Coordinates of C-alpha atoms and ligand atoms in Angstrom, one line a residue:
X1067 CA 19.7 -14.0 15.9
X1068 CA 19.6 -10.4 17.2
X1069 CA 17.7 -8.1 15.2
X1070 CA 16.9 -4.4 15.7
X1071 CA 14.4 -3.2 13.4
X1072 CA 14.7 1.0 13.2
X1073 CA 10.6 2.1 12.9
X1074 CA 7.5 0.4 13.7
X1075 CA 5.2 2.0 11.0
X1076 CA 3.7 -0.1 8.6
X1077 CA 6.9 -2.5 7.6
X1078 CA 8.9 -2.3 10.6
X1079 CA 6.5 -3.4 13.1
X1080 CA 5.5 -6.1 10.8
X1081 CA 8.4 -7.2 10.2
X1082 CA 9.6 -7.2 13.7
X1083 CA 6.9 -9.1 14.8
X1084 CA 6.9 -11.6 11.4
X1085 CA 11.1 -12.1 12.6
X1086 CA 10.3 -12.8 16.2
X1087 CA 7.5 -15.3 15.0
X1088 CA 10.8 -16.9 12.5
X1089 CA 12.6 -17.6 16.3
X1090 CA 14.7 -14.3 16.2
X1091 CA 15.3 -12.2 19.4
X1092 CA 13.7 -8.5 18.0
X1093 CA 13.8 -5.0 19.3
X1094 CA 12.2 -2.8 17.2
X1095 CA 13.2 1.3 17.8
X1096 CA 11.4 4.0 17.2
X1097 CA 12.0 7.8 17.7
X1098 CA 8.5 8.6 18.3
X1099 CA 7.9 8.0 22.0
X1100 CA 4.3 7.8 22.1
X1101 CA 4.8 4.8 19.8
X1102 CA 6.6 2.8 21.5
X1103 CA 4.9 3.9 25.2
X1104 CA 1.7 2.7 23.2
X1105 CA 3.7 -0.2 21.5
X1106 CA 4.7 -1.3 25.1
X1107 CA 1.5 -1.2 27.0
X1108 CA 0.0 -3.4 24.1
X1109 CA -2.0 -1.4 21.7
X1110 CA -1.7 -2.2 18.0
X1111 CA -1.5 1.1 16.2
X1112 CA -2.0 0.0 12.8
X1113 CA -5.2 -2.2 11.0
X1114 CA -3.5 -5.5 9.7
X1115 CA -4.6 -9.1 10.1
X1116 CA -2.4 -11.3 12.1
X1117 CA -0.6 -8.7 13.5
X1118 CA -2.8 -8.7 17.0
X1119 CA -1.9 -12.2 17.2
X1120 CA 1.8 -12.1 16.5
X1121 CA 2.1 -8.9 18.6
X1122 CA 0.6 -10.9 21.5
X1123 CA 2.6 -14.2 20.8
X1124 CA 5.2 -12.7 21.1
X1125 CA 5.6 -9.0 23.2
X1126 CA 7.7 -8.6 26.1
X1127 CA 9.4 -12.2 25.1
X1128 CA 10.9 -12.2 21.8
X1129 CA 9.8 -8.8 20.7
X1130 CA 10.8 -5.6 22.3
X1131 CA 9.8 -2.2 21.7
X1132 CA 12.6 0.7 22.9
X1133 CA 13.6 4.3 22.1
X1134 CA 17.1 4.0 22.3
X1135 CA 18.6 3.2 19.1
X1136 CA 22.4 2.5 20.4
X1137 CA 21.6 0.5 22.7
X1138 CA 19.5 -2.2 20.6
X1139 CA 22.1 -1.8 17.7
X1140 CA 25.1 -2.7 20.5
X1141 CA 23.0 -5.6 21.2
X1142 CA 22.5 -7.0 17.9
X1143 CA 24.0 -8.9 14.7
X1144 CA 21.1 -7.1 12.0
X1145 CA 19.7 -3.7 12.1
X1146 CA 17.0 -3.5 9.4
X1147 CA 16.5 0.1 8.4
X1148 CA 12.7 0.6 7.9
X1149 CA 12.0 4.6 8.4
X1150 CA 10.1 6.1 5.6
X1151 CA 11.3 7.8 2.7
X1152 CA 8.7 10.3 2.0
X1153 CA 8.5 12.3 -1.6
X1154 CA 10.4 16.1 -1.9
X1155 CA 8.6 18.5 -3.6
X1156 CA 10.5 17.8 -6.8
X1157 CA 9.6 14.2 -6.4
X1158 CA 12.7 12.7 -5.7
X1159 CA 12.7 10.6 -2.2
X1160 CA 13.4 12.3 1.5
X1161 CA 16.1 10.4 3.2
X1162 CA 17.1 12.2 5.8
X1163 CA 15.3 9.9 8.1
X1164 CA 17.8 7.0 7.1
X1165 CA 20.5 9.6 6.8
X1166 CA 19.7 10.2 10.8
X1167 CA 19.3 6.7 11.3
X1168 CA 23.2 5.9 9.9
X1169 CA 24.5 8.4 11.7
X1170 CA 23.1 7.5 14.9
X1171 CA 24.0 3.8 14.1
X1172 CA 27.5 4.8 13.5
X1173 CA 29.2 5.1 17.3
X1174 CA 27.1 1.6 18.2
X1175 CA 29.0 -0.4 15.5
X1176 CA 31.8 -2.5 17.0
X1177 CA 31.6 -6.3 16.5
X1178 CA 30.3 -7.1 13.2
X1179 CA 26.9 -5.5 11.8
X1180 CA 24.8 -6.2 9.7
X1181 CA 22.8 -2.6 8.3
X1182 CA 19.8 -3.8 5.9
X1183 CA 18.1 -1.2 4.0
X1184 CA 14.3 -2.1 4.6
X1185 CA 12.8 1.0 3.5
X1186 CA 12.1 1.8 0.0
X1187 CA 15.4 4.1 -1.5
X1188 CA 17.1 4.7 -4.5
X1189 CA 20.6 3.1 -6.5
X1190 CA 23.3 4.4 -4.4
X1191 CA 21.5 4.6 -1.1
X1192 CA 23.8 2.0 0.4
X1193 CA 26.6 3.5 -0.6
X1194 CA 25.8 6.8 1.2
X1195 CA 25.1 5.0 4.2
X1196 CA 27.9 3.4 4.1
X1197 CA 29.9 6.7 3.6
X1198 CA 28.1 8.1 6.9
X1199 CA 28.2 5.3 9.3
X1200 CA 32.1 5.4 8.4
X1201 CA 32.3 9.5 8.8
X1202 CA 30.9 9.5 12.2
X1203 CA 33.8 7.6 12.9
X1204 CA 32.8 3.5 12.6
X1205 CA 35.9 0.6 11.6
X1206 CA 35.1 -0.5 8.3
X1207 CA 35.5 -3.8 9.3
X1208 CA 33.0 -3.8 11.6
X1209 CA 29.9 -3.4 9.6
X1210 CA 28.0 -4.2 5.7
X1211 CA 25.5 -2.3 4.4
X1212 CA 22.8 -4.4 2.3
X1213 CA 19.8 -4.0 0.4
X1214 CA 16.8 -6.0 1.5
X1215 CA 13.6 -4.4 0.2
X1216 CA 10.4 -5.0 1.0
X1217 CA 7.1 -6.1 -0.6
X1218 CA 4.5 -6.7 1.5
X1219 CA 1.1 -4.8 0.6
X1220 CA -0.8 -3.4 3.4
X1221 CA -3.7 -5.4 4.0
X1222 CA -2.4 -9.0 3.9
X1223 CA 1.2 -7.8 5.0
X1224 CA 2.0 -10.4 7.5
X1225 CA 1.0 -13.5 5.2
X1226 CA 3.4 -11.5 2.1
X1227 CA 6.2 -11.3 4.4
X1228 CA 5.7 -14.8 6.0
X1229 CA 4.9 -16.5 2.5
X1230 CA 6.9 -14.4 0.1
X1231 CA 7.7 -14.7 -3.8
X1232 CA 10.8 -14.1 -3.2
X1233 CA 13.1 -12.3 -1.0
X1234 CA 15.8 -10.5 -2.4
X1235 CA 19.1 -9.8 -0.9
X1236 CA 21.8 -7.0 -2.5
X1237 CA 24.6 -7.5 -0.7
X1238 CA 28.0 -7.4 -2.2
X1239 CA 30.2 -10.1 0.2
X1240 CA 29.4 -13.5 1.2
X1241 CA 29.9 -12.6 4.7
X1242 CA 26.4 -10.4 4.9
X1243 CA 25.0 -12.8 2.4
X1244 CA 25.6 -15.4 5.1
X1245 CA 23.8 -13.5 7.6
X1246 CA 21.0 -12.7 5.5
X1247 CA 20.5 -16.2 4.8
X1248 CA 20.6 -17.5 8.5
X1249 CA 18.0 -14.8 9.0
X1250 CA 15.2 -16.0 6.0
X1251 CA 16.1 -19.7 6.4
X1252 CA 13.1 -21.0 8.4
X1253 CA 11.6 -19.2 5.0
X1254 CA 14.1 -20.6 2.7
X1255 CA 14.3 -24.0 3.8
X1256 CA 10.6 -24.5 4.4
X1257 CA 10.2 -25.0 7.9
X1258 CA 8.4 -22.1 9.1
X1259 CA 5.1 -23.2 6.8
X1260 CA 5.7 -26.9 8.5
X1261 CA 5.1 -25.3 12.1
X1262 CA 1.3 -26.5 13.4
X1263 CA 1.6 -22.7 15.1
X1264 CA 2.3 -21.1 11.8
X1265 CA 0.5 -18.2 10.7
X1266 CA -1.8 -19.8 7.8
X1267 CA -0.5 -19.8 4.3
X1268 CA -2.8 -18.2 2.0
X1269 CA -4.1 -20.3 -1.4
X1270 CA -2.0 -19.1 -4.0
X1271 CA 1.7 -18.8 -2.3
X1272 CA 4.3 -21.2 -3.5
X1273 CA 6.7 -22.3 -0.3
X1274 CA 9.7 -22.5 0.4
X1275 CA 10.3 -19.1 -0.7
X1276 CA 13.0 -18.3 -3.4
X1277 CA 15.9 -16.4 -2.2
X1278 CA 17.9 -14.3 -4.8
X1279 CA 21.1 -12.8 -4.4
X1280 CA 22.3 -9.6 -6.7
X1281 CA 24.1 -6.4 -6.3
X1282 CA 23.0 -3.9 -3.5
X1283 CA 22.8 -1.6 -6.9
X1284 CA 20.6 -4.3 -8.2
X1285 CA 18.6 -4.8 -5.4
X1286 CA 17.5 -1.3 -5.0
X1287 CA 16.8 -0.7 -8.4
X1288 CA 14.9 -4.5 -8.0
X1289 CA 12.2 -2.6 -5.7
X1290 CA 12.0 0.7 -7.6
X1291 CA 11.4 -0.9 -11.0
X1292 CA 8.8 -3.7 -9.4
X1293 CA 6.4 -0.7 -8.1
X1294 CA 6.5 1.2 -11.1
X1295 CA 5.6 -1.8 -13.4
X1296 CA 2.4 -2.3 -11.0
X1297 CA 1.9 1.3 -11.1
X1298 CA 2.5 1.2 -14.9
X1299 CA 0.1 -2.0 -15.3
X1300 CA -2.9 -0.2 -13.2
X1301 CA -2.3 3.1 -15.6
X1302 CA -2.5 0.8 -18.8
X1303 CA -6.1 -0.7 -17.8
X1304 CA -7.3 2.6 -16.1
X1305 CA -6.5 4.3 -19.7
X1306 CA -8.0 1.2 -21.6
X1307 CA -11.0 1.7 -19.7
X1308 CA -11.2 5.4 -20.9
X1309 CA -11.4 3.9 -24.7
X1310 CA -14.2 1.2 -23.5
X1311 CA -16.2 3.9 -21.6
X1312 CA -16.0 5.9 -25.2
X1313 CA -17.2 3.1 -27.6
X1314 CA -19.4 0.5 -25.0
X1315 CA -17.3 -1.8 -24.6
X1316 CA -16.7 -3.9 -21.2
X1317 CA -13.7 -3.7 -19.2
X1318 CA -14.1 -6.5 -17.4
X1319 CA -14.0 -8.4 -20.2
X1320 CA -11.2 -6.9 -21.6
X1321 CA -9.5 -8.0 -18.3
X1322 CA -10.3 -11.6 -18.5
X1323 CA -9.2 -12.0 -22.6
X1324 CA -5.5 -10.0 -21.8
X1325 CA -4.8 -11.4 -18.6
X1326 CA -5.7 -15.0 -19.5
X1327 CA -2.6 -14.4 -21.7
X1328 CA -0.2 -16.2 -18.8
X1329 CA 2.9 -13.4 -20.5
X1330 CA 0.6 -10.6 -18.7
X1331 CA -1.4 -12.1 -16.4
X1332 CA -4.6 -10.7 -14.6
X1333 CA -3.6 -9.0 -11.2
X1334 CA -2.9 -5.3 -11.4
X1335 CA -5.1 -5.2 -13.9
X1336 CA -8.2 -3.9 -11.9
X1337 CA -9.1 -0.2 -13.2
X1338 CA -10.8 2.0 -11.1
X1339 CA -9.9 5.4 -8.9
X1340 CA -6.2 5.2 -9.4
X1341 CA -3.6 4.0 -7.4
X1342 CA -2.8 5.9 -4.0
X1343 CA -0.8 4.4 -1.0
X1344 CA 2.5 5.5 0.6
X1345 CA 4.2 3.5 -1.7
X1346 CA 3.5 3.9 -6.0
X1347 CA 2.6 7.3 -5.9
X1348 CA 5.9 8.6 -4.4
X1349 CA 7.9 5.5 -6.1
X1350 CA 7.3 6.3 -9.6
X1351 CA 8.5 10.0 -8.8
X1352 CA 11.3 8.8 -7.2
X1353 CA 12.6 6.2 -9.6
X1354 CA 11.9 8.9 -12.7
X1355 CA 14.2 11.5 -10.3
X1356 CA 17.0 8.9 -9.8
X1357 CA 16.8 7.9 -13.4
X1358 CA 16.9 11.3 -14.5
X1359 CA 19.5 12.0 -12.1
X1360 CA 21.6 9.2 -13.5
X1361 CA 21.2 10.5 -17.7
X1362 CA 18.1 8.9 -18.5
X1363 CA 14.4 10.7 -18.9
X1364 CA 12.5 7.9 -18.3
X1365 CA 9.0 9.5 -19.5
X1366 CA 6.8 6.6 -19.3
X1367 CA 6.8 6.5 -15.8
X1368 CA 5.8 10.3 -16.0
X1369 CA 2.4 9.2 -18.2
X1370 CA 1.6 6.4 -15.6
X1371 CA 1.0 9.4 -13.0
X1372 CA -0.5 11.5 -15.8
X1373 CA -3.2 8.7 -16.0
X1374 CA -3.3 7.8 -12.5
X1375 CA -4.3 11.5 -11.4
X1376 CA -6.7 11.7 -14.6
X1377 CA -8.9 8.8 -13.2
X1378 CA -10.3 11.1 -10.2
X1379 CA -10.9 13.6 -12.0
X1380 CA -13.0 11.3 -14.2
X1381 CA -14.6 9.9 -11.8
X1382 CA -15.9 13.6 -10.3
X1383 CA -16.9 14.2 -13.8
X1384 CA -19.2 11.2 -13.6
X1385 CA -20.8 12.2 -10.1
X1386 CA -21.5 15.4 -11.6
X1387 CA -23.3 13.7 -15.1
X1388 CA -25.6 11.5 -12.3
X1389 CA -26.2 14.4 -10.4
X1390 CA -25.7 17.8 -12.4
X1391 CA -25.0 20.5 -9.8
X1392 CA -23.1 19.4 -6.1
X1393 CA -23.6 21.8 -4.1
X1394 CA -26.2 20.9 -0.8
X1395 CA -26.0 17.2 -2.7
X1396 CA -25.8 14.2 0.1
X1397 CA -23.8 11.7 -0.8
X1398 CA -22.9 8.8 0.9
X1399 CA -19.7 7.2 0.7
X1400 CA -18.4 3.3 1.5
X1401 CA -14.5 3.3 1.3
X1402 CA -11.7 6.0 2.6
X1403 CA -8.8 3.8 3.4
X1404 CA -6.2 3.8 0.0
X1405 CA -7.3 0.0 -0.4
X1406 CA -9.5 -2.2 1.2
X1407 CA -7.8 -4.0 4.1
X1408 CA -6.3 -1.2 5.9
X1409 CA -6.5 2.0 7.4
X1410 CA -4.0 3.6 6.2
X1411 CA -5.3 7.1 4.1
X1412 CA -1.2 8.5 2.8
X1413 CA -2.0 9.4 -1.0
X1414 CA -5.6 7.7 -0.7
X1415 CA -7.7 8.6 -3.8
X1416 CA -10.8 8.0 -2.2
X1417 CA -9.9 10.4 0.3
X1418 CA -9.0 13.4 -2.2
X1419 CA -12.4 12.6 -3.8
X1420 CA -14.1 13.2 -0.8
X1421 CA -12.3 16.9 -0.3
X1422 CA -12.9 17.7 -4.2
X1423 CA -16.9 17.0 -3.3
X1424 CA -16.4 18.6 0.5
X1425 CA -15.2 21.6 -1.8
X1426 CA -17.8 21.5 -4.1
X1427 CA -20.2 21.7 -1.5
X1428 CA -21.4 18.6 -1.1
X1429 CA -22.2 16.9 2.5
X1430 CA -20.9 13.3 2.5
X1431 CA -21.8 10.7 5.1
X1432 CA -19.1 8.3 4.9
X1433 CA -18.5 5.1 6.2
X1434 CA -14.9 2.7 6.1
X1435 CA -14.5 -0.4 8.3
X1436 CA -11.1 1.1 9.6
X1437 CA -9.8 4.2 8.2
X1438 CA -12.4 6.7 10.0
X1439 CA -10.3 7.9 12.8
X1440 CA -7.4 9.2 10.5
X1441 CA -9.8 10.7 8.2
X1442 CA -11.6 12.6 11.0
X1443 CA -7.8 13.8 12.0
X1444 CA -7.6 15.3 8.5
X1445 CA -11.0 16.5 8.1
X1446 CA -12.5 17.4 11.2
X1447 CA -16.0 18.1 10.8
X1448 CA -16.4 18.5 7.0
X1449 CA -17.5 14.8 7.2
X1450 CA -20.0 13.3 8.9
X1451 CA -19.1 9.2 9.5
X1452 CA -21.3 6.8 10.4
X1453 CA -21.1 3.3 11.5
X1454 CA -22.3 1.0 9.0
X1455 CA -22.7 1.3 5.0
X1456 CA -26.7 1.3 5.0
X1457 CA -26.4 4.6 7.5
X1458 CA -24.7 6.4 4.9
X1459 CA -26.7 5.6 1.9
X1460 CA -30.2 6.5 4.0
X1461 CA -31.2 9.5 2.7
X1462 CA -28.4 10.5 0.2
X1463 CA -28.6 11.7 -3.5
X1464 CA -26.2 8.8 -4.4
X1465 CA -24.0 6.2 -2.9
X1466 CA -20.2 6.1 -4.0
X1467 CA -18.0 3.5 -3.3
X1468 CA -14.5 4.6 -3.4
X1469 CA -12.8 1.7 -1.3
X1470 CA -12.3 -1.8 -2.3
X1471 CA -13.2 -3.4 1.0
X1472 CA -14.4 -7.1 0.7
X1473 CA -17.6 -5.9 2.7
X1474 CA -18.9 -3.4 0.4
X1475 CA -19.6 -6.3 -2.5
X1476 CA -22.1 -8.2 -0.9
X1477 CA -24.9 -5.2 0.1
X1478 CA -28.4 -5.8 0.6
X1479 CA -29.0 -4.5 -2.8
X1480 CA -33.0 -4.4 -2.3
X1481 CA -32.5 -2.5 0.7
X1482 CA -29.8 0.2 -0.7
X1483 CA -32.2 1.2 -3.5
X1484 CA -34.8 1.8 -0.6
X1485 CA -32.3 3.6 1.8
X1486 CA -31.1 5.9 -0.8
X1487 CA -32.6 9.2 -1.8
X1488 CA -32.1 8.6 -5.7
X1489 CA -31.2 4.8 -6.3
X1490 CA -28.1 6.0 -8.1
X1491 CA -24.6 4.1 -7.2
X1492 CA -21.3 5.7 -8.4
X1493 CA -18.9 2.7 -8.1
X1494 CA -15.2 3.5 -8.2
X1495 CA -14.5 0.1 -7.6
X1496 CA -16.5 -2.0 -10.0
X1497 CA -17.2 -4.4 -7.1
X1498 CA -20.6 -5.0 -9.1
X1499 CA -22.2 -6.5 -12.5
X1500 CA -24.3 -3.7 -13.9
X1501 CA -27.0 -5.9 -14.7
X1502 CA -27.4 -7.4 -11.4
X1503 CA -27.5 -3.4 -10.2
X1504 CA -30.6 -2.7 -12.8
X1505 CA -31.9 -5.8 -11.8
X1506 CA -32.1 -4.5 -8.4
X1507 CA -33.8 -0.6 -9.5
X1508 CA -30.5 1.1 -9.5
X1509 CA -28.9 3.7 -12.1
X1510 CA -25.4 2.6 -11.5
X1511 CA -21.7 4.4 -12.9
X1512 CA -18.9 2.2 -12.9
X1513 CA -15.2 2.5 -14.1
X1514 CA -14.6 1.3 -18.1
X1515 CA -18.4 -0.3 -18.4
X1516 CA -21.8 1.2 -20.0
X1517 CA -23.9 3.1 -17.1
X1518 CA -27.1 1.2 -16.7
X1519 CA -30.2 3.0 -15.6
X1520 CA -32.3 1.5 -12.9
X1521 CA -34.5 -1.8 -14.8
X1522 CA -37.5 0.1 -13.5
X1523 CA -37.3 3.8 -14.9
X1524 CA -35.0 3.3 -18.2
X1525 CA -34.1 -0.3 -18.9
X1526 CA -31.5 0.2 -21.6
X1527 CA -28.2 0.5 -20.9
X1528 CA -26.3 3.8 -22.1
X1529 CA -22.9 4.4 -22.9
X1530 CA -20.9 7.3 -20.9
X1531 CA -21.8 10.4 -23.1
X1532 CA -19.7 12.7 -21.3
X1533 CA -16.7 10.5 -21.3
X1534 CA -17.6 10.0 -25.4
X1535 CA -17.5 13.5 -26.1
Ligands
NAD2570 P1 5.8 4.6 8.3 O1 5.8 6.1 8.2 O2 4.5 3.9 8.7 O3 6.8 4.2 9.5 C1 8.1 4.8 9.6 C2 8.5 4.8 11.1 O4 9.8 5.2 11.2 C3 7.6 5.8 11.9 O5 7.1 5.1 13.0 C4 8.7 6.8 12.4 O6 8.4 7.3 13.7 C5 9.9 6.0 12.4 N1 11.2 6.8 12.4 C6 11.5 7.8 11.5 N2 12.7 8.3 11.8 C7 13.2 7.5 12.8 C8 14.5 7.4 13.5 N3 15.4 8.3 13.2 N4 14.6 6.5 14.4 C9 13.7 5.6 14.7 N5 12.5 5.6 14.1 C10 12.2 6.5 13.1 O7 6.4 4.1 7.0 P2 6.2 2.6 6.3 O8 4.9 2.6 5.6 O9 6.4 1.6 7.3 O10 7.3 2.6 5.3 C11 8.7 2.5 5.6 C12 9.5 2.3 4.4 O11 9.2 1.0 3.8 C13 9.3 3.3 3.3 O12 10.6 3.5 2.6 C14 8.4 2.7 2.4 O13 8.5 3.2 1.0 C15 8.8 1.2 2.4 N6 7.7 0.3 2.1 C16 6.5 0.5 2.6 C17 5.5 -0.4 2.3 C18 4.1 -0.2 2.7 O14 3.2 -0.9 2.3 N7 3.8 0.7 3.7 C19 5.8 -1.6 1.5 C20 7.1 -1.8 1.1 C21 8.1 -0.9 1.4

């Protein structure tokens, strides 16, 4: 089929390449010309595996990359609408950008269409863009709006979109169901995870993928309420580790005894930092605005950010009890991305730690497998980065780790305690066993768990007196 994708950020340009890799002819549009110019002379602008090797599988062949939105939407049968949808200052979702996007859709509709909402949006979006593509003067005939969302997670977003739980399509004829369909079926039927040049299915995934049909109503409200149970879920065991940090007790084990329960399960249930991310941060707000909106106060979802911003702030309060006073403190830090996996910094708690202890007056020396660039664009000189984790623990008053990136659990732990100024680790993460970290001459902080003092100065383990008080 013909597919025009409408932005190559994060889910457009993986979904444009994941559809040309299903057999589909794709062009994906942005507005940003420096995108595409850098889209077309084959740079890949974003940090996700597989994508380098779909983007070269299948550029200039199967997938295009173009400016002009009219153009690719006269050429094709689907235009998936994957723009973002950014937070207003009252919380409720931007979305002008698809606004602009319908509008500009509108005089390119002729044949039949096919207009899937990709981005993230609230109930009633479709219907709005339904109401402005026929405004600016399209047949009504000619087109169906549907809801499609997405949800990948950055990091492993090519393997969620190839090997999904389930995709979901809100679309309220059989005609656009129809297309939908045609569109998933190498998903659906199984066939794509049969291919010998498949893109590997990760342990875990069930195939062929399960397709489920509701309302466009439904399918909106599908995505909204899905983030801000995961939100919800990562609040609940971020505030249960407050009460185990007050009476000794161990998170981690908490983890294993409530998510053993199959009802509950264990993912989502890692605390830490907080969640952060373009995605649950602005999602809660917006689904509390477009609940409120619609008569209902739906204050729960206001406590999950209540919690989520508290664990920062918790964690600043436990670099201060390791260290006292910041000011002229190095510390070094191991993570800035939002999450291990990719380098994407939007709403990245690790990141807004890092300014809270730039502001303090700290120097950090920070180090992230991917996300250094963008950080440098936001903070200029204020940090000093450095190429590998061991650089920025040499010399510093403490090592954070703030980023949960696969390479920052397996340190030489023998060599850290040597490298650092004070063998103190502030762990944000809990990527280790406080025992192990004594063990190994280090005082080390973690999230929900007793501190431990380094086996060599204090052996016993102390509860969090602060976070007790
Ligand atoms: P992004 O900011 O990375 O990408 C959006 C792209 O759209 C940009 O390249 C921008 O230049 C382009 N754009 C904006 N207006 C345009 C226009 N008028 N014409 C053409 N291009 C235009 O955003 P993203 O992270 O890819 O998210 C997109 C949507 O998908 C959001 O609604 C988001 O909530 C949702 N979503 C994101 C994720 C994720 O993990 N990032 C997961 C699921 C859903």
């Amino acid at each position: 089929m013909r597919i025009t994708v409408v932005g190559s950020g994060y889910v457009g340009l993986v979904a444009g390449a994941c559809l040309a890799d299903l057999g589909h002819e794709v062009v994906v549009v942005d507005n940003d010309e420096r995108k595409v110019a850098a889209l077309n002379a084959g740079e890949v602008p974003i940090h996700e595996k597989f994508l380098p090797e779909l983007l070269s599988r299948h550029r200039g062949q199967r997938l295009k990359f173009s400016g002009n939105l009219p153009e690719a939407v006269r050429q094709s049968m689907a235009v998936f609408v994957a723009v973002g949808t950014p937070p207003t200052e009252s919380g409720d979702a931007d979305l002008s950008y698809v606004e602009s996007v319908a509008r500009e859709i509108a005089s390119a509709v002729v044949d039949y269409n096919v207009i899937i909402e990709k981005s993230t949006v609230p109930v009633y979006t479709s219907e709005w863009v339904r109401k402005i593509i026929l405004r600016n003067g399209a047949d009504p005939a000619a087109f169906d709006v549907v809801s499609n969302p997405e949800f990948l997670r950055e990091g492993t977003a090519v393997t969620d979109f190839l090997y999904p739980d389930r995709i979901v399509i809100g679309c309220d004829n059989d005609r656009s169901a129809e297309v939908m369909r045609n569109i998933y079926e190498p998903l659906i039927n199984g066939s794509y995870s049969r291919r010998r040049d498949a893109i590997p299915q990760p342990d875990g995934t069930a195939t062929p993928a399960r397709l489920i049909r509701t309302s466009t109503k439904s399918a909106e409200i599908i995505k909204h309420a899905s983030n801000a149970f995961l939100a919800m879920k990562i609040s609940f065991i971020n505030a249960v580790a407050c009460v185990c940090e007050s009476v000794g007790a161990n998170v981690n084990e908490i983890r294993e005894g409530v998510g053993a329960d199959s009802r509950i399960g264990s993912r989502f249930l890692n605390p830490g930092i907080g969640y952060g991310g373009s995605c649950f941060p602005k999602d809660v707000l917006a689904f509390h605005a477009v609940a409120r909106e619609c008569g209902y106060d739906f204050r729960l979802l206001e406590e999950v950010t209540r919690i989520n911003d508290e664990q920062q702030w918790r964690f600043l309060r436990k670099v201060r009890e390791a260290l006292w006073t910041l000011r002229g403190k190095r510390l070094g830090v191991l993570g800035l991305a939002f999450k291990g996996g990719t380098d994407d910094i939007r709403e990245s708690p690790a990141l807004s730690i890092v300014q809270s202890l730039v502001n303090e007056g700290c120097h950090v020396t920070a180090y992230d497998p991917a996300a250094m660039a963008r950080v440098q664009e936001v903070t200029g000189s204020t940090v000093q980065f450095v190429d590998s984790p061991s650089e920025a623990a040499k010399g510093s008053d403490a090592l954070l780790i703030l980023t949960d990136w696969e390479e920052f659990s397996g340190l030489d732990l023998d060599r850290l305690r040597d490298e650092l100024r004070y063998p103190i680790v502030i762990d944000g993460r809990n990527l280790y066993k406080p025992e192990v970290m004594a063990e190994h001459g280090l005082t080390y902080y973690s999230v929900g768990r007793a501190t431990v003092q380094a086996a060599d100065s204090s052996a016993e383990a102390v509860t969090n007196q602060v976070d007790a008080a």
